[in-house]
Short mmCIF file of C-alpha atoms (C1' of nucleotides) in Angstrom, two decimals:
data_model
loop_
_atom_site.label_atom_id
_atom_site.label_comp_id
_atom_site.label_asym_id
_atom_site.label_seq_id
_atom_site.Cartn_x
_atom_site.Cartn_y
_atom_site.Cartn_z
CA MET A 1 5.47 -0.41 13.68
CA GLU A 2 3.21 1.99 12.68
CA ASP A 3 4.23 5.47 12.78
CA VAL A 4 1.98 7.87 14.12
CA LEU A 5 2.03 11.06 12.45
CA GLY A 6 2.25 12.74 15.72
CA ASN A 7 5.74 13.33 15.28
CA SER A 8 5.67 15.27 12.24
CA PRO A 9 6.33 18.83 12.78
CA PHE A 10 4.33 19.82 9.83
CA LEU A 11 0.99 21.19 9.75
CA ALA A 12 -1.29 20.10 7.10
CA ASN A 13 -1.84 23.45 5.81
CA SER A 14 1.72 23.96 5.29
CA PHE A 15 1.84 21.37 2.62
CA PRO A 16 1.53 22.30 -0.85
CA LEU A 17 -1.69 21.14 -2.08
CA GLU A 18 -0.53 20.13 -5.34
CA SER A 19 1.76 17.56 -4.26
CA VAL A 20 0.02 14.94 -2.63
CA PHE A 21 1.57 12.12 -1.03
CA ASP A 22 4.06 11.17 -3.24
CA SER A 23 5.07 13.39 -5.87
CA SER A 24 7.59 11.24 -7.12
CA CYS A 25 7.03 12.83 -10.33
CA GLU A 26 9.43 15.32 -9.45
CA GLY A 27 11.93 14.07 -11.81
CA ASP A 28 9.48 12.83 -14.06
CA LYS A 29 7.38 14.44 -16.53
CA PHE A 30 4.16 13.47 -15.05
CA PRO A 31 2.11 16.39 -14.61
CA LEU A 32 -0.18 14.88 -12.28
CA GLY A 33 -0.28 12.00 -10.29
CA PHE A 34 -2.64 9.38 -10.38
CA MET A 35 -5.78 9.40 -11.51
CA GLU A 36 -8.84 8.85 -10.14
CA LEU A 37 -11.77 8.09 -11.55
CA LEU A 38 -14.42 7.64 -9.79
CA GLY A 39 -17.64 8.25 -9.41
CA ALA A 40 -18.16 5.65 -11.73
CA GLN A 41 -18.58 2.97 -9.44
CA ASP A 42 -19.47 2.91 -6.01
CA PHE A 43 -19.68 -0.52 -5.10
CA THR A 44 -19.97 0.44 -1.61
CA SER A 45 -22.43 2.96 -2.31
CA PRO A 46 -24.26 4.40 0.51
CA HIS A 47 -27.55 3.03 -0.60
CA ASN A 48 -26.15 -0.34 -0.83
CA PRO A 49 -27.47 -2.37 1.94
CA LEU A 50 -24.26 -3.77 2.56
CA PHE A 51 -22.55 -0.63 3.32
CA HIS A 52 -24.26 1.99 5.08
CA ILE A 53 -21.71 4.29 5.80
CA PRO A 54 -22.78 7.73 5.30
CA GLN A 55 -19.63 9.40 4.54
CA GLN A 56 -17.66 6.79 3.04
CA VAL A 57 -17.55 7.01 -0.58
CA PRO A 58 -14.94 4.94 -1.96
CA SER A 59 -13.98 5.56 -5.34
CA PHE A 60 -12.25 3.54 -7.69
CA VAL A 61 -9.43 4.94 -9.11
CA THR A 62 -7.02 3.91 -11.43
CA ASP A 63 -4.05 2.50 -12.02
CA VAL A 64 -0.84 2.89 -10.34
CA PRO A 65 2.32 3.24 -12.14
CA PRO A 66 4.70 0.51 -11.58
CA MET A 67 7.00 2.34 -9.50
CA LYS A 68 5.40 5.34 -8.26
CA ILE A 69 2.23 6.02 -6.93
CA GLU A 70 1.30 9.39 -7.46
CA SER A 71 -1.18 10.98 -5.83
CA PRO A 72 -4.02 12.42 -6.93
CA ASP A 73 -4.73 15.74 -6.76
CA THR A 74 -7.82 14.42 -6.15
CA PHE A 75 -8.02 15.66 -2.95
CA ASN A 76 -7.94 19.15 -3.01
CA LEU A 77 -8.37 19.27 0.47
CA PRO A 78 -8.95 22.44 2.12
CA ALA A 79 -6.02 23.62 3.95
CA THR A 80 -7.53 22.39 7.03
CA PRO A 81 -7.11 18.80 7.27
CA ASN A 82 -9.66 17.92 9.65
CA SER A 83 -12.10 20.25 8.49
CA SER A 84 -14.82 19.25 6.43
CA SER A 85 -15.03 15.89 5.51
CA ILE A 86 -13.24 15.75 2.54
CA SER A 87 -15.22 16.36 -0.31
CA SER A 88 -15.74 13.69 -2.56
CA ALA A 89 -12.55 13.29 -3.75
CA SER A 90 -13.11 11.40 -6.38
CA SER A 91 -15.72 12.63 -8.30
CA ASP A 92 -14.78 16.06 -8.91
CA ALA A 93 -11.38 15.57 -9.84
CA VAL A 94 -10.78 13.72 -12.83
CA ASN A 95 -7.18 13.93 -13.25
CA ASP A 96 -5.85 10.77 -13.64
CA GLU A 97 -3.36 9.20 -15.54
CA ALA A 98 -2.54 5.82 -15.58
CA VAL A 99 0.58 4.48 -16.50
CA LYS A 100 0.40 1.21 -17.94
CA VAL A 101 1.90 -1.45 -16.08
CA ASP A 102 4.36 -2.99 -18.22
CA ASP A 103 3.23 -6.11 -19.54
CA GLN A 104 6.14 -7.95 -20.29
CA GLU A 105 8.43 -7.79 -17.60
CA GLU A 106 10.28 -10.86 -18.41
CA ASP A 107 13.68 -10.08 -17.68
CA GLN A 108 16.20 -12.50 -18.45
CA GLN A 109 18.47 -11.07 -16.03
CA LYS A 110 20.24 -13.20 -13.69
CA ASN A 111 19.73 -13.13 -10.12
CA LYS A 112 21.21 -10.63 -7.96
CA LYS A 113 24.76 -10.98 -7.47
CA GLN A 114 25.49 -10.41 -3.91
CA LEU A 115 22.46 -10.23 -1.95
CA LYS A 116 20.60 -13.11 -3.09
CA PRO A 117 22.35 -15.44 -5.34
CA LYS A 118 20.48 -18.37 -4.23
CA LYS A 119 17.29 -18.06 -6.01
CA THR A 120 17.62 -18.43 -9.65
CA ASN A 121 15.27 -17.40 -12.22
CA GLN A 122 12.70 -15.62 -10.35
CA LYS A 123 11.42 -12.82 -12.28
CA ARG A 124 9.54 -10.43 -10.33
CA GLN A 125 6.62 -9.45 -12.34
CA ARG A 126 4.39 -6.78 -11.16
CA GLU A 127 0.97 -7.59 -10.52
CA PRO A 128 -1.94 -5.34 -10.54
CA ARG A 129 -2.03 -2.98 -7.81
CA PHE A 130 -4.87 -1.37 -6.03
CA ALA A 131 -4.59 1.61 -3.94
CA PHE A 132 -7.01 2.79 -1.31
CA MET A 133 -7.16 5.95 0.44
CA THR A 134 -8.68 5.73 3.81
CA LYS A 135 -9.20 8.40 6.23
CA SER A 136 -7.89 6.91 9.35
CA GLU A 137 -5.86 7.65 12.35
CA VAL A 138 -4.04 4.41 12.23
CA ASP A 139 -1.62 3.71 9.63
CA HIS A 140 -2.10 0.08 9.19
CA LEU A 141 -5.62 -1.04 8.84
CA GLU A 142 -6.81 -4.42 9.65
CA ASP A 143 -7.86 -6.27 6.71
CA GLY A 144 -8.20 -9.78 7.87
CA TYR A 145 -4.80 -10.97 6.75
CA ARG A 146 -1.52 -11.29 8.45
CA TRP A 147 1.21 -9.15 7.26
CA ARG A 148 4.92 -9.03 7.91
CA LYS A 149 6.64 -5.82 7.49
CA TYR A 150 9.75 -6.11 5.41
CA GLY A 151 10.84 -2.53 4.90
CA GLN A 152 10.27 1.10 5.38
CA LYS A 153 11.40 3.96 3.32
CA ALA A 154 11.11 7.60 3.46
CA VAL A 155 8.82 9.06 0.87
CA LYS A 156 10.21 11.72 -1.12
CA ASN A 157 8.34 14.83 -0.39
CA SER A 158 6.68 13.62 2.60
CA PRO A 159 7.49 13.51 6.24
CA PHE A 160 5.75 10.23 6.44
CA PRO A 161 7.44 7.04 5.73
CA ARG A 162 6.09 4.29 3.55
CA SER A 163 5.97 0.75 4.98
CA TYR A 164 6.16 -2.40 2.98
CA TYR A 165 4.37 -5.47 4.04
CA ARG A 166 4.07 -9.02 2.72
CA CYS A 167 1.36 -11.51 3.38
CA THR A 168 2.65 -14.05 5.88
CA SER A 169 1.01 -16.97 4.18
CA THR A 170 3.44 -19.05 2.52
CA SER A 171 3.11 -19.05 -1.15
CA CYS A 172 0.98 -16.01 -1.08
CA ASN A 173 3.00 -13.21 -2.55
CA VAL A 174 0.65 -10.41 -1.91
CA LYS A 175 2.35 -7.25 -0.82
CA LYS A 176 1.04 -3.98 0.32
CA ARG A 177 2.50 -0.69 1.10
CA VAL A 178 1.08 1.86 3.44
CA GLU A 179 1.79 5.55 3.59
CA ARG A 180 0.18 8.62 4.83
CA SER A 181 -0.86 11.28 2.52
CA PHE A 182 1.40 14.14 2.48
CA THR A 183 -1.24 16.70 1.97
CA ASP A 184 -3.67 15.33 4.38
CA PRO A 185 -2.15 13.38 7.24
CA SER A 186 -5.40 12.00 8.13
CA ILE A 187 -5.49 9.94 5.03
CA VAL A 188 -3.75 6.68 4.69
CA VAL A 189 -2.93 5.28 1.30
CA THR A 190 -2.73 1.54 1.16
CA THR A 191 -1.70 -0.10 -1.98
CA TYR A 192 -2.14 -3.85 -2.49
CA GLU A 193 -0.24 -5.75 -5.04
CA GLY A 194 -1.42 -9.12 -6.13
CA GLN A 195 -4.24 -11.21 -4.94
CA HIS A 196 -4.44 -13.54 -2.09
CA THR A 197 -4.40 -17.18 -2.91
CA HIS A 198 -5.97 -18.24 0.26
CA PRO A 199 -8.83 -17.17 2.50
CA SER A 200 -8.37 -14.81 5.20
CA PRO A 201 -6.92 -16.36 8.20
CA LEU A 202 -8.78 -14.05 10.41
CA LEU A 203 -12.25 -14.59 9.24
CA PRO A 204 -14.11 -16.59 11.64
CA ARG A 205 -16.11 -18.39 9.12
CA PRO A 206 -16.90 -17.77 5.59
CA SER A 207 -20.16 -19.32 6.10
CA LEU A 208 -22.71 -19.55 3.51
CA GLY A 209 -22.52 -18.12 0.24
CA GLY A 210 -23.24 -14.61 0.57
CA SER A 211 -26.50 -14.50 -1.03
CA HIS A 212 -26.88 -11.03 -0.10
CA LEU A 213 -23.72 -9.93 -1.67
CA SER A 214 -24.42 -7.30 -4.01
CA SER A 215 -22.89 -6.72 -7.30
CA GLY A 216 -20.89 -4.03 -5.70
CA MET A 217 -19.29 -6.57 -3.64
CA ALA A 218 -18.70 -8.69 -6.59
CA THR A 219 -16.92 -5.99 -8.21
CA GLY A 220 -14.71 -5.45 -5.35
CA ALA A 221 -14.08 -9.06 -4.97
CA ALA A 222 -13.17 -9.40 -8.57
CA PHE A 223 -10.40 -6.98 -8.07
CA GLY A 224 -9.41 -8.51 -4.86
CA MET A 225 -9.76 -5.40 -3.07
CA PRO A 226 -10.64 -5.25 0.42
CA MET A 227 -13.89 -4.06 1.33
CA GLN A 228 -14.71 -2.62 4.51
CA ARG A 229 -16.62 -4.55 6.91
CA ALA A 230 -18.10 -4.15 10.13
CA GLN A 231 -16.14 -4.59 13.08
CA THR A 232 -16.82 -7.99 13.50
CA HIS A 233 -15.11 -9.12 16.45
CA TYR A 234 -12.30 -11.13 15.52
CA PHE A 235 -11.45 -13.72 17.90
CA HIS A 236 -8.09 -12.22 18.13
CA HIS A 237 -9.20 -8.85 18.81
CA HIS A 238 -6.39 -8.04 20.93
CA HIS A 239 -6.32 -4.57 21.80
CA HIS A 240 -3.23 -2.99 21.02
CA HIS A 241 -2.06 -1.03 23.74
CA LEU A 242 -0.61 1.91 22.77
CA HIS A 243 -0.36 5.22 21.93
CA HIS A 244 -2.77 7.47 23.38
CA GLN A 245 -2.91 9.04 20.16
CA GLN A 246 -4.67 6.29 18.40
CA HIS A 247 -8.19 5.57 18.53
CA PRO A 248 -9.56 2.87 20.54
CA PHE A 249 -11.14 1.24 17.65
CA ARG A 250 -9.55 0.39 14.50
CA ASN A 251 -10.53 -0.11 11.05
CA THR A 252 -11.22 -3.37 9.67
CA PHE A 253 -10.97 -4.22 6.16
CA SER A 254 -11.77 -7.34 4.59
CA PRO A 255 -10.39 -8.44 1.47
CA LEU A 256 -12.59 -11.27 0.85
CA GLY A 257 -12.20 -12.94 -2.24
CA HIS A 258 -15.56 -14.28 -2.63
CA ASN A 259 -18.46 -14.12 -0.54
CA GLY A 260 -17.72 -12.28 2.41
CA PRO A 261 -20.13 -12.08 4.95
CA SER A 262 -19.24 -8.79 5.84
CA ILE A 263 -20.73 -5.66 5.60
CA ASN A 264 -19.47 -2.60 6.85
CA ALA A 265 -21.06 -1.47 9.88
CA GLY A 266 -18.96 1.44 10.48
CA THR A 267 -17.65 0.95 13.69
CA GLY A 268 -17.11 4.22 14.58
CA PHE A 269 -15.49 5.98 11.97
CA LEU A 270 -17.29 9.08 11.53
CA HIS A 271 -15.58 9.87 8.53
CA GLU A 272 -13.73 7.54 6.66
CA ARG A 273 -13.67 7.59 3.06
CA ARG A 274 -11.40 6.09 0.65
CA LEU A 275 -10.47 6.04 -2.85
CA CYS A 276 -9.19 3.20 -4.64
CA THR A 277 -6.85 2.99 -7.34
CA SER A 278 -6.34 -0.07 -9.19
CA ALA A 279 -3.95 -0.84 -11.74
CA GLY A 280 -3.27 -3.70 -13.69
CA GLU A 281 -3.62 -4.39 -17.08
CA SER A 282 -4.66 -7.73 -16.44
CA PHE A 283 -7.85 -6.68 -15.22
CA LEU A 284 -8.06 -4.11 -17.78
CA THR A 285 -7.71 -6.55 -20.43
CA ASP A 286 -9.70 -9.17 -18.87
CA HIS A 287 -12.59 -7.18 -17.74
CA GLY A 288 -12.37 -4.11 -19.70
CA LEU A 289 -13.83 -2.39 -16.79
CA LEU A 290 -11.52 0.37 -16.59
CA GLN A 291 -11.71 0.99 -20.12
CA ASP A 292 -15.25 1.46 -19.77
CA ILE A 293 -14.94 3.80 -17.00
CA LEU A 294 -11.81 5.51 -17.73
CA PRO A 295 -11.31 7.96 -20.43
CA SER A 296 -8.98 6.56 -22.84
CA HIS A 297 -6.35 9.11 -22.40
CA MET A 298 -6.16 8.05 -18.94
CA VAL A 299 -4.18 5.22 -19.67
CA LYS A 300 -0.99 6.58 -20.75
CA GLU A 301 2.11 4.95 -21.27
CA GLU A 302 5.34 6.37 -20.74
"C1'" DC B 1 11.87 -19.55 21.78
"C1'" DG B 2 9.39 -18.47 17.45
"C1'" DT B 3 7.77 -14.68 15.00
"C1'" DT B 4 7.61 -9.93 13.72
"C1'" DT B 5 9.85 -5.33 13.47
"C1'" DT B 6 13.67 -2.47 12.91
"C1'" DT B 7 17.05 -0.60 10.06
"C1'" DG B 8 21.05 0.03 7.11
"C1'" DA B 9 22.81 -1.93 3.09
"C1'" DC B 10 22.04 -3.43 -1.33
"C1'" DC B 11 19.80 -3.72 -5.90
"C1'" DA B 12 17.59 -2.19 -10.16
"C1'" DG B 13 15.68 1.32 -13.11
"C1'" DC B 14 15.85 5.88 -14.73
"C1'" DG B 15 17.53 10.42 -15.81
"C1'" DC B 16 21.38 13.11 -16.60
"C1'" DG C 1 28.99 5.97 -15.63
"C1'" DC C 2 27.18 8.48 -11.65
"C1'" DG C 3 23.64 9.66 -8.67
"C1'" DC C 4 18.96 9.59 -7.25
"C1'" DT C 5 14.97 6.91 -5.89
"C1'" DG C 6 11.92 3.12 -4.84
"C1'" DG C 7 11.94 -1.37 -3.38
"C1'" DT C 8 13.92 -5.51 -0.99
"C1'" DC C 9 17.05 -8.19 1.95
"C1'" DA C 10 18.66 -9.82 6.11
"C1'" DA C 11 20.82 -9.54 10.64
"C1'" DA C 12 19.88 -7.94 14.90
"C1'" DA C 13 16.53 -6.41 18.01
"C1'" DA C 14 12.13 -6.41 19.99
"C1'" DC C 15 7.97 -8.65 21.08
"C1'" DG C 16 4.73 -12.00 23.15
#
DNA sequence: CGTTTTTGACCAGCGC
DNA sequence: GCGCTGGTCAAAAACG
C-alpha cells in the first residue's frame, strides 16, 4: 500500500537540493529535470470561484519525458521541508525542459517472448502524461477512480519508492504512478498517463452541466487532469484505518472529464499545492497550448 | 471467495 | 554484448 515516508531515515535537509525526486538524469545528459512552466495558467487560480484555496497554486508544467520524470528544480525548497509553504514553485523557476514524447512508437516488434506470448501485436504507445505535485501526507490521493497497483520500484536517488497503478475499469488503460519527492518528502508527485474513457465511478452524480465551470476547469478537463475538489463525501468514504501518521482526512481529486460539479473546498489542507506537468505531443499539436506557453527551447528532443 | 497488494522476476531501451 | 534502469507481469499473499 502506500508507503509512509515515516520510515525513511533521511531528513529533508540532508537531501541535495538539486536533485529532486528523480534525478534519473544521472546517466543522462539532462542538465535539469523537468520543466515547469507555470505561472502561465492557473486554472485553479485562487480567485477562481471554483477553487478558493489560498495556498494552492497549481501550475502547469510541462512535459514528461517518456521514461523519466525528472524533477524540477522547481522547488528550491528551503532546507526545511515543512517550513514555509513552499514558494511558488512554479513561477520562479523556469527551468524546464521537455523531452518530446516520441511520436511514432510503432514498433513492429513481436511480443514478448517469455512473459507474455499470448497477446500479439499490442504496441504500447505512450500517451500524454501529466504530472502533479501535491503537498500531501498521503501518498495516494483520491481522485475518484479506482486503481489497482501493479508494481512498485525503487526510485534511483530517492529513499521513496514509486508505485504504479492502473485504472481498474476494463478497457480503460489509464495508468498513474506515484512517488514522493526526494527533496521534499511532503510532496507527492502523481503522474497520469492516458485519459479515462469512462466517468468516474465514484462520483455520485454528474448532475447538470456545470454551468459554473470556468474556463479554468475546461482547461484542466481538456487535459484530463484531475482537479481538486471539495471533499464531497463519497458514499464510500470508508475511513481507512491506519497509520497514526496519516491525516484523518485525505485529499480528493477529481479528474472529471467534463463538467464536474466539483469545486475544491479545501478540506483541510492547509497547504497543498501542486504543480502539474503535462506531456504529450498530442495535446501540443492539437491545442498548441504548450507552445503558447512554453518557450520553444523547452521542448527539446533528445 | 473475489479483488487488490505484494514482490521478485522479467523485459525493453539506453549507454558504455 | 553487458549492465543499469524504468516499467510490467504474475503468482502468492493479504484484505474485506
